Amino acid sequence: MNLLPPSVADLSDDDLVALYSAAPAPAVAGPGVGLEARTGSDTSAAGWIRVNFVSTLDGAASAAGVTGSLGGPDDLRVFDLLRRIADVVLVAAGTVRDEGYGPMRLHDADVAWRREHGLPDHPVFAIVTGSLSLDPASSVFTDAPVRPLVLTSDAADPAAREALSAVADVVSCGTDSVDVRLVRDALVSRGLGRIHCEGGPSFLGSLVAADLVDELCLSVDPSLEGGEGPRIVRGSSPELRRMRLAHVLRGEGDLLLTRYVRSR
């Protein structure tokens, strides 16, 4: 009897997209389709926040300070496909800097797929930062195929806000600090209901505390990091947030790719 989960290698890209688009996540729909149709709920409850992370067996979120050495090709394949079906890719500024993000530009095959499904060529890149400590001359902005969003607070430095406003839409989501609920609302109000979040741990901690995580896609690398490195979540939540397993896949080298959705 084979008790191993299905292999990523045995599934086509279309198979994987169908799997990760399956209920209760919102179906892929063109920009002309209302959020009610995408999410199965009214617009007041619209928006689906999917979080994507990789960790070691012992819960470390990075190896030697970054995630790049974890996961492997199957994790990267799913990572790219999750971006393919997203309206917006949401990342905290610290992760953008630490992981060396460039412009949010998809591969040609992803662009072709999005065109076939009535979506814009590329998802919007949304960066969360309370300090606005981002370089307007970075390729994240200067080479962006779609004008990025910078989500901050009213308390952010006015000079930095003015500089970034030349290359991005700067949106206040809170008075003294960034309110993650207002971040979600700001994206949904722009028709960006399928929200794909890539971290980092502190930002995910804020989402968990506010009970805004609808889905977690977690790749478990078969390695042990040890030490006191960061987990995928930093901070605490007022209560336990229950998730349920939607599917699990097997990747190269005994990698496990899991998908959990919020328990209702």
Backbone as JSON, one array per atom type, in Angstrom:
{
  "sequence": "MNLLPPSVADLSDDDLVALYSAAPAPAVAGPGVGLEARTGSDTSAAGWIRVNFVSTLDGAASAAGVTGSLGGPDDLRVFDLLRRIADVVLVAAGTVRDEGYGPMRLHDADVAWRREHGLPDHPVFAIVTGSLSLDPASSVFTDAPVRPLVLTSDAADPAAREALSAVADVVSCGTDSVDVRLVRDALVSRGLGRIHCEGGPSFLGSLVAADLVDELCLSVDPSLEGGEGPRIVRGSSPELRRMRLAHVLRGEGDLLLTRYVRSR",
  "N": [[0.85, -1.19, 0.0], [0.6, 2.17, -0.92], [1.32, 4.87, 0.92], [2.23, 7.38, 0.59], [1.94, 10.89, -0.18], [0.61, 12.45, -3.22], [2.9, 13.14, -5.91], [4.49, 16.19, -6.78], [5.8, 16.23, -9.19], [4.29, 14.61, -10.82], [2.15, 16.06, -11.59], [0.62, 18.42, -13.75], [1.1, 21.95, -14.58], [-1.45, 23.08, -14.85], [-2.94, 21.24, -13.39], [-1.95, 21.74, -10.81], [-2.64, 24.42, -10.45], [-5.44, 24.17, -10.47], [-5.74, 22.66, -8.17], [-4.81, 24.36, -6.13], [-6.59, 26.38, -6.45], [-8.95, 25.38, -5.67], [-12.07, 25.15, -3.86], [-12.08, 26.11, -0.39], [-10.98, 28.45, -1.42], [-11.06, 31.53, -3.37], [-12.31, 31.34, -6.67], [-10.44, 31.52, -9.75], [-10.88, 34.46, -11.54], [-11.74, 36.9, -13.99], [-10.86, 40.47, -14.12], [-13.22, 41.84, -14.45], [-15.13, 40.51, -13.02], [-17.17, 40.46, -10.18], [-16.31, 40.79, -6.66], [-17.97, 39.27, -5.12], [-18.51, 37.02, -6.67], [-15.99, 35.95, -6.83], [-15.28, 35.21, -4.25], [-17.42, 34.03, -3.03], [-18.88, 35.36, -1.15], [-20.35, 38.35, 0.35], [-19.36, 41.76, -0.51], [-18.47, 43.02, 1.81], [-17.2, 41.11, 3.24], [-15.25, 40.31, 1.55], [-12.16, 39.26, 0.02], [-9.27, 37.33, 0.24], [-6.76, 36.07, 2.06], [-3.9, 34.52, 1.38], [-1.12, 32.91, 2.64], [2.29, 32.26, 2.09], [4.93, 30.16, 2.93], [8.14, 28.72, 3.78], [9.64, 26.2, 5.75], [11.97, 24.57, 8.01], [12.16, 21.17, 9.28], [12.26, 21.45, 12.03], [11.04, 23.85, 12.43], [12.32, 26.25, 11.71], [12.45, 29.31, 9.93], [14.28, 30.05, 8.09], [17.55, 29.49, 6.66], [20.76, 30.13, 7.61], [19.96, 32.76, 7.71], [18.39, 33.45, 5.46], [15.74, 32.44, 3.17], [16.34, 31.2, 0.82], [17.91, 28.86, 0.52], [16.28, 26.83, 1.25], [13.68, 24.49, 0.41], [13.78, 24.07, -2.61], [13.42, 23.01, -6.15], [10.72, 22.17, -6.61], [9.25, 23.49, -4.66], [9.75, 26.11, -5.51], [8.45, 26.03, -7.97], [5.71, 25.76, -7.27], [5.52, 28.11, -5.78], [5.83, 30.07, -7.82], [3.5, 29.53, -9.29], [1.51, 30.2, -7.47], [1.81, 32.93, -7.37], [1.04, 33.42, -9.97], [-1.76, 33.15, -9.96], [-2.65, 35.17, -8.37], [-4.07, 38.34, -7.39], [-2.63, 40.3, -6.15], [0.61, 40.62, -4.74], [1.74, 40.54, -1.56], [4.03, 41.9, 0.66], [6.17, 42.43, 3.45], [8.36, 45.21, 4.07], [10.87, 44.65, 5.22], [11.35, 41.97, 4.51], [11.42, 42.25, 1.75], [13.83, 43.64, 1.49], [15.69, 41.89, 2.82], [15.52, 39.49, 1.4], [16.22, 40.23, -1.11], [14.42, 41.18, -3.15], [13.31, 41.83, -6.47], [11.69, 43.6, -9.18], [8.14, 42.93, -9.47], [7.7, 40.81, -11.62], [6.35, 38.47, -13.75], [7.0, 35.19, -15.21], [7.1, 34.45, -18.76], [5.32, 32.37, -19.46], [3.51, 32.44, -17.36], [2.41, 34.97, -17.71], [1.14, 34.6, -20.19], [-0.78, 32.7, -19.47], [-2.32, 34.2, -17.66], [-3.36, 36.16, -19.35], [-5.0, 34.57, -20.96], [-6.94, 33.98, -19.12], [-8.2, 36.34, -18.6], [-6.91, 38.12, -16.89], [-4.83, 40.82, -15.63], [-1.46, 41.27, -16.91], [0.51, 41.03, -14.9], [0.61, 40.55, -11.33], [-0.18, 43.03, -8.83], [2.37, 44.58, -6.92], [2.55, 44.88, -3.54], [3.8, 46.61, -0.84], [4.45, 46.6, 2.58], [5.18, 48.96, 5.0], [6.1, 50.65, 7.89], [7.95, 52.62, 8.31], [8.69, 53.64, 5.87], [11.17, 53.1, 4.76], [12.41, 52.64, 2.13], [14.03, 52.46, -1.03], [13.5, 54.71, -3.55], [14.8, 54.53, -5.96], [15.24, 51.87, -6.39], [15.12, 48.81, -8.29], [12.78, 47.49, -7.81], [10.85, 49.39, -7.98], [11.58, 51.05, -10.22], [11.71, 49.29, -12.39], [9.28, 48.1, -12.42], [6.52, 46.31, -13.75], [3.93, 46.94, -13.21], [2.55, 49.65, -11.49], [3.67, 49.83, -8.21], [2.18, 49.33, -4.91], [2.54, 51.05, -1.85], [2.11, 50.51, 1.44], [1.39, 52.17, 4.32], [1.53, 54.27, 7.27], [-0.17, 57.17, 8.69], [1.74, 58.41, 10.2], [4.17, 58.18, 8.99], [7.31, 59.33, 7.59], [7.12, 62.45, 6.04], [8.79, 63.42, 3.93], [9.92, 61.07, 2.88], [7.59, 59.86, 2.05], [6.79, 61.58, -0.01], [8.9, 61.21, -1.84], [8.65, 58.48, -2.5], [6.14, 58.52, -3.6], [6.48, 59.27, -6.17], [7.06, 56.99, -7.57], [5.36, 55.01, -6.81], [2.06, 54.09, -5.58], [1.25, 55.49, -2.62], [-0.26, 54.55, 0.29], [-2.12, 55.28, 3.15], [-2.63, 53.27, 5.95], [-3.66, 53.37, 8.62], [-3.2, 55.3, 11.65], [-1.12, 55.93, 13.7], [0.44, 53.67, 13.36], [0.83, 50.84, 11.12], [-2.16, 49.3, 10.32], [-3.21, 46.11, 9.98], [-5.72, 45.22, 9.22], [-6.74, 47.37, 7.84], [-4.96, 47.36, 5.77], [-5.7, 45.01, 4.39], [-8.32, 45.86, 3.68], [-7.73, 48.06, 2.05], [-6.57, 46.85, -0.17], [-8.64, 45.17, -1.1], [-10.54, 47.1, -1.75], [-9.51, 48.06, -4.07], [-10.07, 46.12, -5.85], [-8.46, 43.94, -5.55], [-8.71, 41.12, -4.58], [-7.71, 38.53, -4.27], [-5.26, 37.82, -2.36], [-1.91, 37.36, -2.04], [0.43, 36.57, 0.22], [3.79, 36.92, 1.18], [5.24, 37.18, 3.49], [7.19, 39.07, 5.94], [8.03, 37.13, 8.96], [7.24, 38.81, 11.18], [5.21, 40.37, 10.07], [3.43, 38.37, 9.32], [2.83, 37.49, 11.88], [1.32, 39.66, 12.79], [-0.9, 39.44, 11.09], [-1.9, 36.95, 11.92], [-2.56, 37.53, 14.6], [-4.63, 39.33, 14.18], [-6.48, 37.66, 13.1], [-6.62, 37.22, 10.29], [-5.62, 35.43, 8.48], [-6.45, 33.44, 5.92], [-5.55, 31.24, 4.59], [-2.8, 29.0, 4.59], [0.05, 28.16, 2.9], [2.44, 25.94, 3.25], [5.66, 24.89, 2.85], [7.56, 22.17, 3.8], [10.76, 21.7, 4.51], [12.99, 18.96, 4.48], [14.97, 19.16, 6.73], [17.12, 20.07, 9.47], [17.58, 22.9, 11.3], [18.25, 23.97, 13.81], [19.52, 25.94, 16.6], [18.57, 29.37, 17.27], [17.04, 30.58, 15.33], [14.63, 32.51, 13.33], [11.1, 31.72, 13.48], [8.3, 30.95, 11.3], [6.39, 32.68, 12.12], [6.37, 35.61, 14.04], [5.78, 37.0, 17.19], [2.72, 37.18, 19.14], [-0.55, 35.69, 19.48], [-3.91, 36.48, 20.48], [-5.48, 34.24, 20.76], [-5.74, 30.73, 19.87], [-5.46, 29.97, 16.46], [-7.31, 28.09, 14.45], [-6.62, 25.82, 11.8], [-7.29, 23.82, 8.89], [-6.28, 20.88, 7.14], [-5.98, 21.04, 3.68], [-4.72, 19.92, 1.43], [-1.85, 17.81, 0.72], [1.31, 17.56, -0.79], [4.02, 15.77, -2.3], [7.34, 16.64, -2.73], [10.48, 16.9, -4.54], [13.23, 15.19, -3.06], [12.03, 14.54, -0.61], [10.63, 16.75, 0.27], [7.75, 18.33, 1.65], [4.75, 19.72, 0.58], [2.33, 21.6, 1.84], [-1.09, 22.56, 2.28], [-3.14, 24.59, 4.11], [-6.32, 25.63, 5.28], [-8.44, 28.11, 6.72], [-10.29, 27.11, 9.57], [-13.75, 26.95, 9.73]],
  "CA": [[0.0, 0.0, 0.0], [1.38, 3.41, -1.01], [0.73, 5.88, 1.8], [2.84, 8.67, 0.32], [1.07, 11.83, -0.9], [0.94, 12.59, -4.63], [4.13, 13.87, -6.22], [4.37, 17.39, -7.6], [6.33, 15.92, -10.52], [3.27, 13.91, -11.6], [1.05, 16.99, -11.85], [0.9, 19.54, -14.66], [0.84, 23.26, -14.0], [-2.9, 23.24, -14.77], [-3.39, 20.43, -12.25], [-1.59, 22.41, -9.57], [-3.48, 25.62, -10.35], [-6.78, 23.73, -10.08], [-5.67, 22.2, -6.79], [-4.67, 25.51, -5.24], [-7.76, 27.26, -6.64], [-10.16, 24.67, -5.24], [-12.78, 25.7, -2.7], [-12.85, 27.34, -0.27], [-10.32, 29.64, -1.96], [-11.83, 32.13, -4.45], [-11.97, 30.85, -8.0], [-9.8, 32.49, -10.64], [-11.87, 35.19, -12.33], [-11.2, 38.11, -14.6], [-11.06, 41.69, -13.36], [-14.58, 42.33, -14.55], [-16.01, 39.72, -12.17], [-17.24, 41.05, -8.85], [-15.7, 40.05, -5.56], [-18.93, 38.28, -4.62], [-18.33, 35.79, -7.44], [-14.66, 35.4, -6.57], [-15.09, 34.69, -2.89], [-18.6, 33.36, -2.51], [-19.42, 36.14, -0.03], [-20.61, 39.71, -0.06], [-18.14, 42.55, -0.58], [-17.99, 43.4, 3.13], [-16.35, 40.02, 3.73], [-14.42, 39.87, 0.44], [-10.72, 39.25, 0.23], [-8.77, 36.03, 0.7], [-5.32, 36.21, 2.3], [-3.13, 33.28, 1.34], [0.26, 33.14, 3.07], [3.17, 31.21, 1.59], [6.19, 30.11, 3.67], [8.89, 27.48, 3.83], [10.31, 26.03, 7.03], [12.64, 23.3, 8.24], [11.39, 20.25, 10.12], [12.2, 21.94, 13.41], [10.31, 25.1, 12.49], [13.07, 27.45, 11.34], [11.93, 29.95, 8.72], [15.38, 30.37, 7.2], [18.83, 28.85, 6.9], [21.78, 31.18, 7.49], [19.34, 34.08, 7.63], [17.51, 33.66, 4.3], [14.96, 31.26, 2.84], [16.71, 30.72, -0.51], [18.49, 27.52, 0.5], [15.24, 25.87, 1.63], [12.57, 24.28, -0.52], [14.15, 23.39, -3.85], [12.71, 23.36, -7.39], [9.27, 21.97, -6.55], [8.73, 24.61, -3.88], [9.79, 27.28, -6.38], [7.41, 25.88, -8.99], [4.43, 26.12, -6.65], [5.64, 29.53, -5.45], [5.54, 30.84, -9.03], [2.1, 29.33, -9.67], [0.68, 30.96, -6.54], [1.85, 34.31, -7.87], [0.29, 33.44, -11.23], [-3.21, 33.24, -9.77], [-2.93, 36.22, -7.39], [-4.29, 39.72, -7.81], [-1.61, 41.15, -5.54], [1.61, 39.97, -3.9], [1.89, 41.41, -0.4], [5.27, 41.57, 1.36], [6.69, 43.47, 4.32], [9.57, 45.83, 3.52], [12.05, 43.96, 5.71], [11.54, 40.79, 3.69], [11.84, 42.73, 0.43], [15.26, 43.96, 1.57], [16.49, 40.74, 3.23], [15.49, 38.44, 0.38], [16.69, 40.78, -2.37], [13.35, 41.23, -4.15], [13.33, 42.73, -7.61], [10.33, 43.96, -9.61], [7.18, 41.83, -9.5], [7.53, 40.49, -13.04], [6.16, 37.04, -13.91], [7.57, 34.54, -16.39], [6.27, 34.57, -19.97], [4.24, 31.37, -19.43], [2.52, 32.92, -16.41], [1.73, 36.1, -18.36], [0.25, 34.05, -21.21], [-1.91, 32.08, -18.77], [-3.18, 35.25, -17.1], [-4.1, 36.77, -20.46], [-6.05, 33.63, -21.35], [-7.98, 33.96, -18.09], [-8.75, 37.67, -18.41], [-6.25, 38.84, -15.8], [-3.69, 41.66, -16.04], [-0.25, 40.48, -17.14], [1.26, 40.82, -13.67], [-0.06, 41.0, -10.11], [0.34, 44.24, -8.2], [3.29, 44.36, -5.81], [2.19, 45.74, -2.42], [4.85, 46.53, 0.19], [4.02, 47.17, 3.85], [6.28, 49.57, 5.74], [5.74, 51.76, 8.77], [8.99, 53.65, 8.29], [8.95, 54.06, 4.49], [12.6, 52.98, 4.5], [12.55, 52.0, 0.84], [14.76, 53.3, -1.98], [12.7, 54.92, -4.76], [15.6, 54.19, -7.15], [15.35, 50.42, -6.49], [14.45, 48.22, -9.45], [11.42, 47.13, -7.38], [9.98, 50.47, -8.46], [11.93, 51.6, -11.54], [11.47, 48.29, -13.44], [8.01, 47.43, -12.14], [5.58, 46.28, -14.87], [2.7, 47.56, -12.7], [2.9, 50.59, -10.43], [3.48, 49.17, -6.91], [1.53, 49.98, -3.78], [3.28, 51.11, -0.59], [1.09, 50.63, 2.47], [2.08, 52.72, 5.48], [0.63, 54.95, 8.21], [-0.13, 58.64, 8.65], [2.9, 58.89, 10.95], [5.39, 57.98, 8.22], [8.07, 60.53, 7.25], [6.54, 63.12, 4.86], [9.75, 63.51, 2.83], [10.0, 59.74, 2.28], [6.31, 59.64, 1.37], [6.81, 62.35, -1.26], [9.85, 60.57, -2.76], [8.1, 57.22, -2.97], [4.92, 58.78, -4.37], [6.85, 59.43, -7.58], [7.24, 55.69, -8.22], [4.38, 54.05, -6.28], [0.91, 54.66, -4.89], [1.48, 55.38, -1.19], [-1.59, 54.52, 0.91], [-2.12, 55.19, 4.61], [-3.47, 52.21, 6.52], [-3.52, 53.52, 10.06], [-2.79, 56.63, 12.09], [0.22, 55.91, 14.3], [1.14, 52.49, 12.86], [0.08, 50.15, 10.07], [-3.24, 48.42, 10.78], [-3.3, 45.08, 8.94], [-7.1, 45.14, 8.72], [-6.87, 48.43, 6.83], [-4.19, 46.89, 4.62], [-6.6, 44.12, 3.65], [-9.41, 46.64, 3.11], [-7.2, 48.9, 0.97], [-6.39, 46.0, -1.35], [-9.96, 44.75, -1.58], [-11.22, 48.26, -2.35], [-8.94, 48.23, -5.41], [-10.39, 44.94, -6.64], [-7.38, 42.97, -5.4], [-9.28, 40.26, -3.55], [-6.89, 37.33, -4.06], [-4.06, 38.41, -1.77], [-0.87, 36.36, -1.83], [1.39, 37.18, 1.14], [5.05, 36.19, 1.28], [5.95, 37.44, 4.75], [7.91, 38.11, 6.73], [7.47, 36.58, 10.19], [6.56, 39.81, 12.01], [3.97, 40.74, 9.41], [2.52, 37.23, 9.47], [2.36, 37.52, 13.26], [0.24, 40.66, 12.86], [-2.08, 38.88, 10.43], [-2.44, 35.91, 12.79], [-3.18, 38.17, 15.76], [-5.88, 39.95, 13.73], [-7.31, 36.6, 12.54], [-6.81, 37.53, 8.88], [-5.02, 34.42, 7.61], [-7.45, 32.51, 5.4], [-4.9, 30.06, 4.04], [-1.35, 28.9, 4.73], [0.75, 27.19, 2.08], [3.7, 25.75, 3.95], [6.56, 23.85, 2.37], [8.38, 21.69, 4.91], [12.04, 21.19, 4.02], [13.44, 17.88, 5.37], [16.25, 19.52, 7.31], [17.11, 20.58, 10.84], [18.41, 24.1, 11.38], [18.75, 24.17, 15.16], [19.77, 27.32, 16.97], [17.45, 30.22, 17.67], [16.6, 31.34, 14.17], [13.2, 32.88, 13.35], [10.04, 30.85, 13.0], [7.57, 31.65, 10.25], [5.57, 33.7, 12.78], [6.95, 36.29, 15.19], [4.73, 37.68, 17.94], [1.75, 36.29, 19.77], [-1.95, 35.87, 19.11], [-4.75, 36.38, 21.67], [-6.06, 32.91, 20.87], [-5.3, 29.78, 18.87], [-6.16, 30.08, 15.17], [-7.41, 26.73, 13.92], [-6.59, 25.61, 10.37], [-7.5, 22.41, 8.54], [-5.48, 20.47, 5.99], [-6.7, 20.93, 2.41], [-4.0, 18.89, 0.69], [-0.41, 17.73, 0.91], [2.0, 17.0, -1.94], [5.41, 15.37, -2.07], [8.29, 17.22, -3.66], [11.79, 16.27, -4.69], [14.03, 15.14, -1.85], [11.17, 14.4, 0.57], [9.94, 17.99, 0.63], [6.3, 18.26, 1.73], [4.07, 20.97, 0.28], [1.03, 21.49, 2.49], [-2.02, 23.69, 2.16], [-4.11, 24.63, 5.19], [-7.29, 26.71, 5.18], [-9.06, 28.48, 7.99], [-11.44, 26.34, 10.02], [-14.94, 27.82, 9.86]],
  "C": [[0.88, 1.24, 0.0], [0.69, 4.49, -0.18], [1.33, 7.26, 1.58], [1.88, 9.59, -0.41], [1.46, 11.91, -2.36], [2.2, 13.42, -4.83], [3.84, 15.08, -7.09], [4.8, 17.09, -9.04], [5.3, 15.25, -11.41], [2.11, 14.82, -12.0], [1.5, 18.08, -12.81], [0.66, 20.86, -13.95], [-0.66, 23.5, -13.86], [-3.48, 22.44, -13.61], [-3.14, 21.16, -10.94], [-2.42, 23.68, -9.37], [-4.88, 25.24, -9.89], [-6.8, 23.31, -8.61], [-5.64, 23.37, -5.82], [-5.79, 26.53, -5.4], [-9.04, 26.62, -6.13], [-10.76, 25.32, -4.01], [-12.08, 25.24, -1.42], [-12.15, 28.59, -0.78], [-11.15, 30.2, -3.1], [-11.37, 31.6, -5.8], [-11.27, 31.94, -8.8], [-10.88, 33.13, -11.5], [-11.25, 36.44, -12.87], [-11.53, 39.34, -13.8], [-12.47, 42.25, -13.45], [-15.57, 41.59, -13.66], [-15.99, 40.27, -10.77], [-16.64, 40.17, -7.78], [-16.66, 39.03, -4.98], [-18.71, 36.95, -5.33], [-16.99, 35.14, -7.13], [-14.59, 34.68, -5.23], [-16.28, 33.93, -2.35], [-19.19, 34.08, -1.32], [-19.71, 37.54, -0.51], [-19.33, 40.53, 0.06], [-17.63, 42.97, 0.78], [-17.06, 42.35, 3.71], [-15.36, 39.56, 2.67], [-12.94, 39.98, 0.78], [-10.29, 37.92, 0.83], [-7.26, 36.16, 0.85], [-4.69, 34.83, 2.39], [-1.69, 33.64, 1.69], [1.11, 31.97, 2.62], [4.52, 31.28, 2.31], [6.86, 28.77, 3.45], [9.56, 27.4, 5.19], [11.04, 24.7, 7.07], [11.74, 22.4, 9.08], [11.24, 20.74, 11.55], [11.68, 23.37, 13.5], [11.07, 26.36, 12.17], [12.57, 27.99, 10.01], [13.02, 30.29, 7.72], [16.58, 29.51, 7.56], [19.9, 29.89, 6.62], [21.16, 32.53, 7.19], [18.42, 34.33, 6.47], [16.8, 32.34, 3.98], [15.44, 30.57, 1.57], [17.25, 29.31, -0.56], [17.49, 26.44, 0.89], [14.28, 25.66, 0.46], [12.93, 23.5, -1.77], [13.23, 23.71, -5.01], [11.2, 23.17, -7.33], [8.59, 23.07, -5.73], [8.69, 25.87, -4.74], [8.72, 27.22, -7.46], [6.05, 26.27, -8.44], [4.41, 27.59, -6.29], [5.28, 30.39, -6.66], [4.08, 30.71, -9.44], [1.15, 30.08, -8.74], [0.69, 32.44, -6.9], [1.01, 34.44, -9.14], [-1.18, 33.72, -11.01], [-3.61, 34.35, -8.79], [-3.26, 37.55, -8.07], [-3.17, 40.63, -7.33], [-0.68, 40.28, -4.72], [1.99, 40.95, -2.8], [3.1, 40.97, 0.42], [5.67, 42.74, 2.27], [8.04, 43.95, 3.81], [10.84, 45.12, 3.98], [12.38, 42.72, 4.89], [11.97, 41.17, 2.28], [13.34, 43.01, 0.42], [16.09, 42.7, 1.83], [16.6, 39.68, 2.14], [15.89, 38.94, -1.0], [15.65, 40.79, -3.48], [13.69, 42.21, -5.27], [11.9, 43.09, -7.98], [9.44, 42.74, -9.7], [6.8, 41.53, -10.95], [7.45, 38.98, -13.2], [6.85, 36.52, -15.16], [6.58, 34.62, -17.55], [5.09, 33.59, -19.95], [3.13, 31.81, -18.47], [1.72, 34.07, -17.0], [0.72, 35.58, -19.39], [-0.98, 33.43, -20.57], [-2.86, 33.13, -18.25], [-3.98, 35.94, -18.2], [-5.25, 35.88, -20.9], [-7.22, 33.63, -20.37], [-8.47, 35.36, -17.72], [-8.15, 38.47, -17.28], [-5.18, 39.77, -16.36], [-2.43, 40.81, -16.14], [0.47, 40.11, -15.85], [0.42, 41.21, -12.46], [0.56, 42.3, -9.63], [1.3, 43.83, -7.08], [2.94, 45.37, -4.72], [3.19, 45.52, -1.29], [4.36, 47.27, 1.43], [5.23, 47.71, 4.6], [5.78, 50.71, 6.61], [6.7, 52.91, 8.65], [9.22, 54.27, 6.92], [10.44, 54.02, 4.15], [12.83, 52.11, 3.26], [13.23, 52.98, -0.12], [13.93, 53.48, -3.25], [13.45, 54.56, -6.04], [15.78, 52.69, -7.32], [14.61, 49.92, -7.72], [13.05, 47.71, -9.11], [10.42, 48.14, -7.91], [10.29, 50.86, -9.9], [11.66, 50.62, -12.67], [10.13, 47.57, -13.26], [7.1, 47.46, -13.37], [4.23, 46.89, -14.51], [3.12, 48.47, -11.55], [2.65, 49.95, -9.06], [2.65, 50.0, -5.95], [2.48, 49.96, -2.59], [2.26, 51.43, 0.49], [1.76, 51.02, 3.78], [1.07, 53.35, 6.42], [0.75, 56.46, 8.06], [1.14, 59.2, 9.29], [4.21, 58.77, 10.17], [6.01, 59.32, 7.81], [7.52, 61.18, 5.97], [7.49, 63.19, 3.67], [9.88, 62.16, 2.11], [8.72, 59.43, 1.51], [6.31, 60.35, 0.01], [7.72, 61.68, -2.28], [9.27, 59.29, -3.34], [6.85, 57.41, -3.82], [5.22, 58.99, -5.85], [6.9, 58.11, -8.31], [6.22, 54.64, -7.76], [3.18, 54.81, -5.74], [1.09, 54.41, -3.4], [0.13, 55.56, -0.48], [-1.45, 54.4, 2.41], [-3.12, 54.14, 5.07], [-3.32, 52.24, 8.03], [-2.99, 54.9, 10.41], [-1.36, 56.63, 12.61], [1.06, 54.73, 13.82], [0.26, 51.82, 11.82], [-0.91, 49.18, 10.71], [-3.47, 47.38, 9.69], [-4.72, 44.91, 8.41], [-7.32, 46.2, 7.64], [-6.05, 48.1, 5.59], [-5.06, 45.99, 3.76], [-7.71, 44.91, 2.96], [-8.95, 47.49, 1.94], [-7.01, 48.09, -0.31], [-7.73, 45.59, -1.95], [-10.68, 45.9, -2.28], [-10.7, 48.56, -3.75], [-9.21, 47.02, -6.31], [-9.34, 43.86, -6.57], [-7.75, 41.99, -4.3], [-8.49, 39.0, -3.28], [-5.5, 37.81, -3.64], [-3.07, 37.3, -1.43], [0.25, 37.0, -1.01], [2.62, 36.3, 1.28], [5.88, 36.59, 2.5], [6.32, 38.88, 4.97], [7.23, 37.72, 8.04], [6.73, 37.6, 11.07], [5.23, 40.21, 11.4], [2.96, 39.6, 9.5], [1.98, 37.18, 10.9], [1.22, 38.51, 13.45], [-1.04, 40.15, 12.22], [-2.74, 37.8, 11.29], [-3.17, 36.53, 13.97], [-4.52, 38.79, 15.41], [-6.84, 38.95, 13.12], [-7.64, 36.86, 11.08], [-6.22, 36.49, 7.94], [-6.1, 33.42, 7.2], [-6.82, 31.19, 4.97], [-3.41, 30.14, 4.27], [-0.84, 27.79, 3.82], [2.15, 27.07, 2.65], [4.47, 24.59, 3.34], [7.49, 23.47, 3.51], [9.63, 21.01, 4.34], [12.56, 20.12, 4.98], [14.84, 18.13, 5.92], [16.04, 20.06, 8.71], [18.09, 21.74, 10.93], [19.03, 24.28, 12.76], [18.9, 25.65, 15.48], [18.5, 28.06, 17.35], [16.99, 31.11, 16.53], [15.11, 31.62, 14.2], [12.3, 31.76, 12.9], [9.3, 31.6, 11.9], [6.69, 32.76, 10.82], [6.34, 34.29, 13.96], [5.84, 37.09, 15.87], [3.74, 36.67, 18.48], [0.34, 36.66, 19.31], [-2.8, 35.73, 20.37], [-5.4, 35.01, 21.84], [-5.54, 32.03, 19.73], [-6.14, 29.93, 17.6], [-6.16, 28.71, 14.51], [-7.42, 26.73, 12.39], [-6.89, 24.13, 10.12], [-6.73, 22.11, 7.26], [-6.35, 20.32, 4.75], [-6.04, 19.92, 1.48], [-2.53, 18.9, 1.07], [0.18, 17.04, -0.32], [3.44, 16.67, -1.55], [6.29, 15.97, -3.15], [9.59, 16.44, -3.7], [12.54, 16.3, -3.35], [13.24, 15.12, -0.57], [10.61, 15.72, 1.1], [8.44, 17.72, 0.69], [5.72, 19.64, 1.48], [2.64, 20.86, 0.79], [0.21, 22.74, 2.25], [-3.06, 23.57, 3.27], [-5.04, 25.82, 4.96], [-7.93, 26.93, 6.55], [-10.23, 27.55, 8.33], [-12.6, 27.28, 10.27], [-15.88, 27.24, 10.9]]
}
